[in-house]
Amino acid sequence: MNVMVTGGAGYIGSHAVQRLLRDGNTVLCVDNLYRGHAEAMAALEPEAGGRLTFAEADTGDREKMKSLLKEHQIDTVMHFAALAYVGESVTEPLVYYRNNAASALSLIQACDAVGVQRFVFSSTCATYGEPSEEFIPIPETCPQNPINPYGRSKLHVEHMLFDYAHACQLKGKPFGFAALRYFNVSGSDRTGVIGEDHTPETHLIPVVLQAALGIRDSITIFGTDYATPDGTCVRDYIHVEDLIDAHACVMGDLKPGDTRTYNLGIGKGYSVREIIDSCKRVTGKDFEIKEGQRRPGDPPSLYANPAKILGGLGWKASITDLDENIASAWNWFKNHPEGYGS
Ligand code: UFG
């Protein structure tokens, strides 16, 4: 297939580019390099064999997207490009609506203009907000009530895709999409050439591994008084290669008229303390742990019910062992303590 990967120079997008190349697809990576890394593309070039093209462009530039889609005869778009800091979305909501919602609209309009038939959208469990007890573990039928602009910006895109796909059905125009709602993505690729490099880094596993490396003096647990088994927040950590495997699986099955949603998680939650303990085991390092206040907007427990994608496509995560997941992240961080700049 000829696949456009937006945000392909970012953490998750670069793993998608790598996997699509390995599967023999022709890949056009589009990234504005605002938070992506040109180095990720350079690292992937050896396995590209001429099938990878990089375009530095913004998905909000509709005319540019149109010409790229046309020129590269794209049949499938995987849309990862987005801003993804919940806290930042609260202080800069308009930036999030511009980058995540309005840019996606421009991209979908460009797809409409040239007749792209398949669209795989990077959505998030943040669209669920704070689910009530009866919806934990979270199924796709859980009501979507996001509690921050990040979650809302992603939900807007889901709505656009539903409405557009419906209109396509009415007009007999072939178009199908899948919105994949990610839980907490972690780990890095087996060969260790690409990995997670965010500035600033706020995600739990990278932050703890930076403490193990001595880059940070300590790690602070945000809240120890939650109604969870050990008082700290519980999350579902899916390995990035498993996440992308699900994308490949969905892409191969997507047909015109499809309006699919799947939760992508392992179906099991780990607490912040369990993550820290695993990082200590895997790295063999000790570091200071502080107990701090709750971080505003953090729901106590979020983990997926992954039954729908298992039942529908036979897909499930292969890495459910926490130490295996952390070891994979450590493989990247210990060799790239300063990220791609190392
Ligand atoms: N945490 C700490 N200390 C830290 C960093 C994080 O205790 O230094 C805790 C958080 O409070 C949270 C858990 O670790 O309870 C995980 O936090 P992350 O920041 O790693 O991830 P989030 O669950 O907040 O966010 C992730 C994605 C978002 C997505 C969200 C959906 O990064 O993009 O899940 O809930 F929107």
JSON list of C-alpha atoms in Angstrom, two decimals, residues 66-222:
[
{"chain": "A", "resi": 66, "resn": "LYS", "atom": "CA", "xyz": [-3.68, 17.52, -1.38]},
{"chain": "A", "resi": 67, "resn": "SER", "atom": "CA", "xyz": [-0.66, 17.70, -3.64]},
{"chain": "A", "resi": 68, "resn": "LEU", "atom": "CA", "xyz": [1.31, 15.19, -1.52]},
{"chain": "A", "resi": 69, "resn": "LEU", "atom": "CA", "xyz": [-1.60, 12.73, -1.45]},
{"chain": "A", "resi": 70, "resn": "LYS", "atom": "CA", "xyz": [-1.98, 13.03, -5.20]},
{"chain": "A", "resi": 71, "resn": "GLU", "atom": "CA", "xyz": [1.70, 12.94, -6.08]},
{"chain": "A", "resi": 72, "resn": "HIS", "atom": "CA", "xyz": [2.34, 9.83, -3.95]},
{"chain": "A", "resi": 73, "resn": "GLN", "atom": "CA", "xyz": [-0.93, 8.11, -4.91]},
{"chain": "A", "resi": 74, "resn": "ILE", "atom": "CA", "xyz": [-1.76, 7.56, -1.26]},
{"chain": "A", "resi": 75, "resn": "ASP", "atom": "CA", "xyz": [-4.49, 5.03, -0.55]},
{"chain": "A", "resi": 76, "resn": "THR", "atom": "CA", "xyz": [-4.23, 5.03, 3.26]},
{"chain": "A", "resi": 77, "resn": "VAL", "atom": "CA", "xyz": [-3.53, 7.78, 5.78]},
{"chain": "A", "resi": 78, "resn": "MET", "atom": "CA", "xyz": [-2.32, 7.04, 9.28]},
{"chain": "A", "resi": 79, "resn": "HIS", "atom": "CA", "xyz": [-2.76, 10.26, 11.22]},
{"chain": "A", "resi": 80, "resn": "PHE", "atom": "CA", "xyz": [-0.51, 10.54, 14.28]},
{"chain": "A", "resi": 81, "resn": "ALA", "atom": "CA", "xyz": [0.50, 14.22, 14.10]},
{"chain": "A", "resi": 82, "resn": "ALA", "atom": "CA", "xyz": [-0.83, 15.94, 17.22]},
{"chain": "A", "resi": 83, "resn": "LEU", "atom": "CA", "xyz": [0.13, 17.68, 20.41]},
{"chain": "A", "resi": 84, "resn": "ALA", "atom": "CA", "xyz": [-0.29, 15.35, 23.36]},
{"chain": "A", "resi": 85, "resn": "TYR", "atom": "CA", "xyz": [0.33, 16.99, 26.71]},
{"chain": "A", "resi": 86, "resn": "VAL", "atom": "CA", "xyz": [-2.79, 17.03, 28.80]},
{"chain": "A", "resi": 87, "resn": "GLY", "atom": "CA", "xyz": [-1.49, 19.83, 31.09]},
{"chain": "A", "resi": 88, "resn": "GLU", "atom": "CA", "xyz": [-0.42, 22.01, 28.16]},
{"chain": "A", "resi": 89, "resn": "SER", "atom": "CA", "xyz": [-3.83, 21.56, 26.57]},
{"chain": "A", "resi": 90, "resn": "VAL", "atom": "CA", "xyz": [-5.43, 23.11, 29.65]},
{"chain": "A", "resi": 91, "resn": "THR", "atom": "CA", "xyz": [-3.29, 26.26, 29.46]},
{"chain": "A", "resi": 92, "resn": "GLU", "atom": "CA", "xyz": [-3.17, 26.44, 25.64]},
{"chain": "A", "resi": 93, "resn": "PRO", "atom": "CA", "xyz": [-6.52, 25.04, 24.49]},
{"chain": "A", "resi": 94, "resn": "LEU", "atom": "CA", "xyz": [-6.62, 27.02, 21.24]},
{"chain": "A", "resi": 95, "resn": "VAL", "atom": "CA", "xyz": [-3.25, 25.65, 20.20]},
{"chain": "A", "resi": 96, "resn": "TYR", "atom": "CA", "xyz": [-4.64, 22.15, 20.77]},
{"chain": "A", "resi": 97, "resn": "TYR", "atom": "CA", "xyz": [-7.84, 22.81, 18.84]},
{"chain": "A", "resi": 98, "resn": "ARG", "atom": "CA", "xyz": [-5.76, 24.30, 16.01]},
{"chain": "A", "resi": 99, "resn": "ASN", "atom": "CA", "xyz": [-3.17, 21.51, 15.86]},
{"chain": "A", "resi": 100, "resn": "ASN", "atom": "CA", "xyz": [-5.31, 18.51, 16.69]},
{"chain": "A", "resi": 101, "resn": "ALA", "atom": "CA", "xyz": [-8.81, 19.36, 15.50]},
{"chain": "A", "resi": 102, "resn": "ALA", "atom": "CA", "xyz": [-8.51, 22.04, 12.79]},
{"chain": "A", "resi": 103, "resn": "SER", "atom": "CA", "xyz": [-5.44, 20.45, 11.18]},
{"chain": "A", "resi": 104, "resn": "ALA", "atom": "CA", "xyz": [-7.21, 17.09, 11.08]},
{"chain": "A", "resi": 105, "resn": "LEU", "atom": "CA", "xyz": [-10.15, 18.78, 9.36]},
{"chain": "A", "resi": 106, "resn": "SER", "atom": "CA", "xyz": [-7.81, 20.17, 6.68]},
{"chain": "A", "resi": 107, "resn": "LEU", "atom": "CA", "xyz": [-6.27, 16.74, 6.25]},
{"chain": "A", "resi": 108, "resn": "ILE", "atom": "CA", "xyz": [-9.66, 15.03, 5.93]},
{"chain": "A", "resi": 109, "resn": "GLN", "atom": "CA", "xyz": [-10.70, 17.69, 3.39]},
{"chain": "A", "resi": 110, "resn": "ALA", "atom": "CA", "xyz": [-7.55, 16.96, 1.39]},
{"chain": "A", "resi": 111, "resn": "CYS", "atom": "CA", "xyz": [-8.33, 13.23, 1.57]},
{"chain": "A", "resi": 112, "resn": "ASP", "atom": "CA", "xyz": [-11.85, 13.95, 0.36]},
{"chain": "A", "resi": 113, "resn": "ALA", "atom": "CA", "xyz": [-10.55, 16.00, -2.56]},
{"chain": "A", "resi": 114, "resn": "VAL", "atom": "CA", "xyz": [-8.28, 13.24, -3.84]},
{"chain": "A", "resi": 115, "resn": "GLY", "atom": "CA", "xyz": [-10.41, 10.25, -2.82]},
{"chain": "A", "resi": 116, "resn": "VAL", "atom": "CA", "xyz": [-8.31, 8.57, -0.11]},
{"chain": "A", "resi": 117, "resn": "GLN", "atom": "CA", "xyz": [-10.21, 5.44, 0.91]},
{"chain": "A", "resi": 118, "resn": "ARG", "atom": "CA", "xyz": [-8.71, 4.46, 4.29]},
{"chain": "A", "resi": 119, "resn": "PHE", "atom": "CA", "xyz": [-7.95, 6.59, 7.34]},
{"chain": "A", "resi": 120, "resn": "VAL", "atom": "CA", "xyz": [-6.50, 5.30, 10.63]},
{"chain": "A", "resi": 121, "resn": "PHE", "atom": "CA", "xyz": [-6.73, 7.85, 13.40]},
{"chain": "A", "resi": 122, "resn": "SER", "atom": "CA", "xyz": [-4.63, 8.04, 16.53]},
{"chain": "A", "resi": 123, "resn": "SER", "atom": "CA", "xyz": [-7.22, 8.66, 19.24]},
{"chain": "A", "resi": 124, "resn": "THR", "atom": "CA", "xyz": [-6.91, 8.28, 22.98]},
{"chain": "A", "resi": 125, "resn": "CYS", "atom": "CA", "xyz": [-8.47, 6.88, 26.11]},
{"chain": "A", "resi": 126, "resn": "ALA", "atom": "CA", "xyz": [-8.48, 10.53, 27.23]},
{"chain": "A", "resi": 127, "resn": "THR", "atom": "CA", "xyz": [-11.73, 10.82, 25.22]},
{"chain": "A", "resi": 128, "resn": "TYR", "atom": "CA", "xyz": [-13.40, 8.77, 27.99]},
{"chain": "A", "resi": 129, "resn": "GLY", "atom": "CA", "xyz": [-12.60, 11.27, 30.73]},
{"chain": "A", "resi": 130, "resn": "GLU", "atom": "CA", "xyz": [-13.20, 9.72, 34.14]},
{"chain": "A", "resi": 131, "resn": "PRO", "atom": "CA", "xyz": [-15.25, 6.57, 33.57]},
{"chain": "A", "resi": 132, "resn": "SER", "atom": "CA", "xyz": [-17.50, 5.36, 36.35]},
{"chain": "A", "resi": 133, "resn": "GLU", "atom": "CA", "xyz": [-16.72, 2.04, 38.12]},
{"chain": "A", "resi": 134, "resn": "GLU", "atom": "CA", "xyz": [-19.06, 0.04, 35.87]},
{"chain": "A", "resi": 135, "resn": "PHE", "atom": "CA", "xyz": [-16.90, 0.95, 32.85]},
{"chain": "A", "resi": 136, "resn": "ILE", "atom": "CA", "xyz": [-13.57, -0.23, 34.31]},
{"chain": "A", "resi": 137, "resn": "PRO", "atom": "CA", "xyz": [-11.94, -2.02, 32.49]},
{"chain": "A", "resi": 138, "resn": "ILE", "atom": "CA", "xyz": [-12.97, 0.39, 29.74]},
{"chain": "A", "resi": 139, "resn": "PRO", "atom": "CA", "xyz": [-14.90, -0.93, 26.73]},
{"chain": "A", "resi": 140, "resn": "GLU", "atom": "CA", "xyz": [-15.44, 1.10, 23.54]},
{"chain": "A", "resi": 141, "resn": "THR", "atom": "CA", "xyz": [-19.05, 1.61, 24.63]},
{"chain": "A", "resi": 142, "resn": "CYS", "atom": "CA", "xyz": [-17.94, 3.66, 27.64]},
{"chain": "A", "resi": 143, "resn": "PRO", "atom": "CA", "xyz": [-19.47, 7.17, 27.36]},
{"chain": "A", "resi": 144, "resn": "GLN", "atom": "CA", "xyz": [-16.97, 9.69, 25.99]},
{"chain": "A", "resi": 145, "resn": "ASN", "atom": "CA", "xyz": [-16.82, 12.69, 28.32]},
{"chain": "A", "resi": 146, "resn": "PRO", "atom": "CA", "xyz": [-13.28, 14.09, 28.08]},
{"chain": "A", "resi": 147, "resn": "ILE", "atom": "CA", "xyz": [-12.17, 16.26, 30.98]},
{"chain": "A", "resi": 148, "resn": "ASN", "atom": "CA", "xyz": [-9.49, 18.28, 29.19]},
{"chain": "A", "resi": 149, "resn": "PRO", "atom": "CA", "xyz": [-8.99, 20.08, 25.83]},
{"chain": "A", "resi": 150, "resn": "TYR", "atom": "CA", "xyz": [-6.58, 17.37, 24.65]},
{"chain": "A", "resi": 151, "resn": "GLY", "atom": "CA", "xyz": [-9.24, 14.67, 24.99]},
{"chain": "A", "resi": 152, "resn": "ARG", "atom": "CA", "xyz": [-11.87, 16.96, 23.49]},
{"chain": "A", "resi": 153, "resn": "SER", "atom": "CA", "xyz": [-9.67, 17.88, 20.51]},
{"chain": "A", "resi": 154, "resn": "LYS", "atom": "CA", "xyz": [-9.28, 14.17, 19.71]},
{"chain": "A", "resi": 155, "resn": "LEU", "atom": "CA", "xyz": [-12.98, 13.48, 20.20]},
{"chain": "A", "resi": 156, "resn": "HIS", "atom": "CA", "xyz": [-13.83, 16.26, 17.73]},
{"chain": "A", "resi": 157, "resn": "VAL", "atom": "CA", "xyz": [-11.79, 14.41, 15.12]},
{"chain": "A", "resi": 158, "resn": "GLU", "atom": "CA", "xyz": [-13.61, 11.15, 15.84]},
{"chain": "A", "resi": 159, "resn": "HIS", "atom": "CA", "xyz": [-16.89, 12.99, 15.28]},
{"chain": "A", "resi": 160, "resn": "MET", "atom": "CA", "xyz": [-15.66, 14.53, 12.02]},
{"chain": "A", "resi": 161, "resn": "LEU", "atom": "CA", "xyz": [-14.65, 11.10, 10.77]},
{"chain": "A", "resi": 162, "resn": "PHE", "atom": "CA", "xyz": [-17.98, 9.52, 11.73]},
{"chain": "A", "resi": 163, "resn": "ASP", "atom": "CA", "xyz": [-19.94, 12.28, 10.01]},
{"chain": "A", "resi": 164, "resn": "TYR", "atom": "CA", "xyz": [-17.72, 12.29, 6.93]},
{"chain": "A", "resi": 165, "resn": "ALA", "atom": "CA", "xyz": [-17.84, 8.49, 6.59]},
{"chain": "A", "resi": 166, "resn": "HIS", "atom": "CA", "xyz": [-21.60, 8.61, 6.90]},
{"chain": "A", "resi": 167, "resn": "ALA", "atom": "CA", "xyz": [-21.83, 11.25, 4.16]},
{"chain": "A", "resi": 168, "resn": "CYS", "atom": "CA", "xyz": [-19.56, 9.12, 1.97]},
{"chain": "A", "resi": 169, "resn": "GLN", "atom": "CA", "xyz": [-21.92, 6.17, 2.41]},
{"chain": "A", "resi": 170, "resn": "LEU", "atom": "CA", "xyz": [-24.86, 8.34, 1.32]},
{"chain": "A", "resi": 171, "resn": "LYS", "atom": "CA", "xyz": [-22.94, 9.44, -1.77]},
{"chain": "A", "resi": 172, "resn": "GLY", "atom": "CA", "xyz": [-21.58, 5.99, -2.58]},
{"chain": "A", "resi": 173, "resn": "LYS", "atom": "CA", "xyz": [-18.03, 7.24, -2.09]},
{"chain": "A", "resi": 174, "resn": "PRO", "atom": "CA", "xyz": [-15.65, 4.55, -0.79]},
{"chain": "A", "resi": 175, "resn": "PHE", "atom": "CA", "xyz": [-14.19, 5.59, 2.58]},
{"chain": "A", "resi": 176, "resn": "GLY", "atom": "CA", "xyz": [-13.58, 3.76, 5.82]},
{"chain": "A", "resi": 177, "resn": "PHE", "atom": "CA", "xyz": [-11.86, 4.77, 9.02]},
{"chain": "A", "resi": 178, "resn": "ALA", "atom": "CA", "xyz": [-10.74, 3.41, 12.36]},
{"chain": "A", "resi": 179, "resn": "ALA", "atom": "CA", "xyz": [-10.24, 5.49, 15.51]},
{"chain": "A", "resi": 180, "resn": "LEU", "atom": "CA", "xyz": [-7.76, 3.71, 17.74]},
{"chain": "A", "resi": 181, "resn": "ARG", "atom": "CA", "xyz": [-7.99, 4.81, 21.34]},
{"chain": "A", "resi": 182, "resn": "TYR", "atom": "CA", "xyz": [-4.59, 4.37, 22.93]},
{"chain": "A", "resi": 183, "resn": "PHE", "atom": "CA", "xyz": [-3.91, 3.79, 26.57]},
{"chain": "A", "resi": 184, "resn": "ASN", "atom": "CA", "xyz": [-0.37, 4.51, 27.89]},
{"chain": "A", "resi": 185, "resn": "VAL", "atom": "CA", "xyz": [2.19, 3.78, 25.20]},
{"chain": "A", "resi": 186, "resn": "SER", "atom": "CA", "xyz": [5.70, 2.77, 26.25]},
{"chain": "A", "resi": 187, "resn": "GLY", "atom": "CA", "xyz": [8.84, 0.89, 25.19]},
{"chain": "A", "resi": 188, "resn": "SER", "atom": "CA", "xyz": [10.91, 1.16, 22.05]},
{"chain": "A", "resi": 189, "resn": "ASP", "atom": "CA", "xyz": [11.76, -0.89, 18.99]},
{"chain": "A", "resi": 190, "resn": "ARG", "atom": "CA", "xyz": [13.77, -4.09, 19.31]},
{"chain": "A", "resi": 191, "resn": "THR", "atom": "CA", "xyz": [16.77, -2.84, 17.35]},
{"chain": "A", "resi": 192, "resn": "GLY", "atom": "CA", "xyz": [17.04, 0.27, 19.51]},
{"chain": "A", "resi": 193, "resn": "VAL", "atom": "CA", "xyz": [17.39, 2.72, 16.61]},
{"chain": "A", "resi": 194, "resn": "ILE", "atom": "CA", "xyz": [14.28, 4.74, 17.41]},
{"chain": "A", "resi": 195, "resn": "GLY", "atom": "CA", "xyz": [12.65, 5.58, 20.73]},
{"chain": "A", "resi": 196, "resn": "GLU", "atom": "CA", "xyz": [10.94, 8.09, 22.95]},
{"chain": "A", "resi": 197, "resn": "ASP", "atom": "CA", "xyz": [12.33, 11.64, 23.01]},
{"chain": "A", "resi": 198, "resn": "HIS", "atom": "CA", "xyz": [10.01, 14.32, 24.34]},
{"chain": "A", "resi": 199, "resn": "THR", "atom": "CA", "xyz": [10.88, 17.84, 25.44]},
{"chain": "A", "resi": 200, "resn": "PRO", "atom": "CA", "xyz": [9.79, 18.37, 28.10]},
{"chain": "A", "resi": 201, "resn": "GLU", "atom": "CA", "xyz": [9.50, 14.76, 29.25]},
{"chain": "A", "resi": 202, "resn": "THR", "atom": "CA", "xyz": [6.60, 14.24, 31.63]},
{"chain": "A", "resi": 203, "resn": "HIS", "atom": "CA", "xyz": [5.57, 10.61, 31.09]},
{"chain": "A", "resi": 204, "resn": "LEU", "atom": "CA", "xyz": [6.07, 8.27, 33.99]},
{"chain": "A", "resi": 205, "resn": "ILE", "atom": "CA", "xyz": [8.34, 5.55, 32.56]},
{"chain": "A", "resi": 206, "resn": "PRO", "atom": "CA", "xyz": [10.80, 7.93, 30.81]},
{"chain": "A", "resi": 207, "resn": "VAL", "atom": "CA", "xyz": [10.92, 10.14, 33.90]},
{"chain": "A", "resi": 208, "resn": "VAL", "atom": "CA", "xyz": [11.68, 7.17, 36.17]},
{"chain": "A", "resi": 209, "resn": "LEU", "atom": "CA", "xyz": [14.34, 5.88, 33.77]},
{"chain": "A", "resi": 210, "resn": "GLN", "atom": "CA", "xyz": [15.91, 9.34, 33.68]},
{"chain": "A", "resi": 211, "resn": "ALA", "atom": "CA", "xyz": [16.11, 9.16, 37.48]},
{"chain": "A", "resi": 212, "resn": "ALA", "atom": "CA", "xyz": [17.79, 5.75, 37.12]},
{"chain": "A", "resi": 213, "resn": "LEU", "atom": "CA", "xyz": [20.29, 7.36, 34.74]},
{"chain": "A", "resi": 214, "resn": "GLY", "atom": "CA", "xyz": [20.99, 10.17, 37.22]},
{"chain": "A", "resi": 215, "resn": "ILE", "atom": "CA", "xyz": [19.64, 12.79, 34.79]},
{"chain": "A", "resi": 216, "resn": "ARG", "atom": "CA", "xyz": [17.02, 13.61, 37.45]},
{"chain": "A", "resi": 217, "resn": "ASP", "atom": "CA", "xyz": [17.69, 13.68, 41.17]},
{"chain": "A", "resi": 218, "resn": "SER", "atom": "CA", "xyz": [14.45, 12.00, 42.10]},
{"chain": "A", "resi": 219, "resn": "ILE", "atom": "CA", "xyz": [11.00, 11.00, 40.96]},
{"chain": "A", "resi": 220, "resn": "THR", "atom": "CA", "xyz": [7.80, 12.32, 42.52]},
{"chain": "A", "resi": 221, "resn": "ILE", "atom": "CA", "xyz": [4.70, 10.17, 42.81]},
{"chain": "A", "resi": 222, "resn": "PHE", "atom": "CA", "xyz": [1.71, 12.37, 42.04]}
]
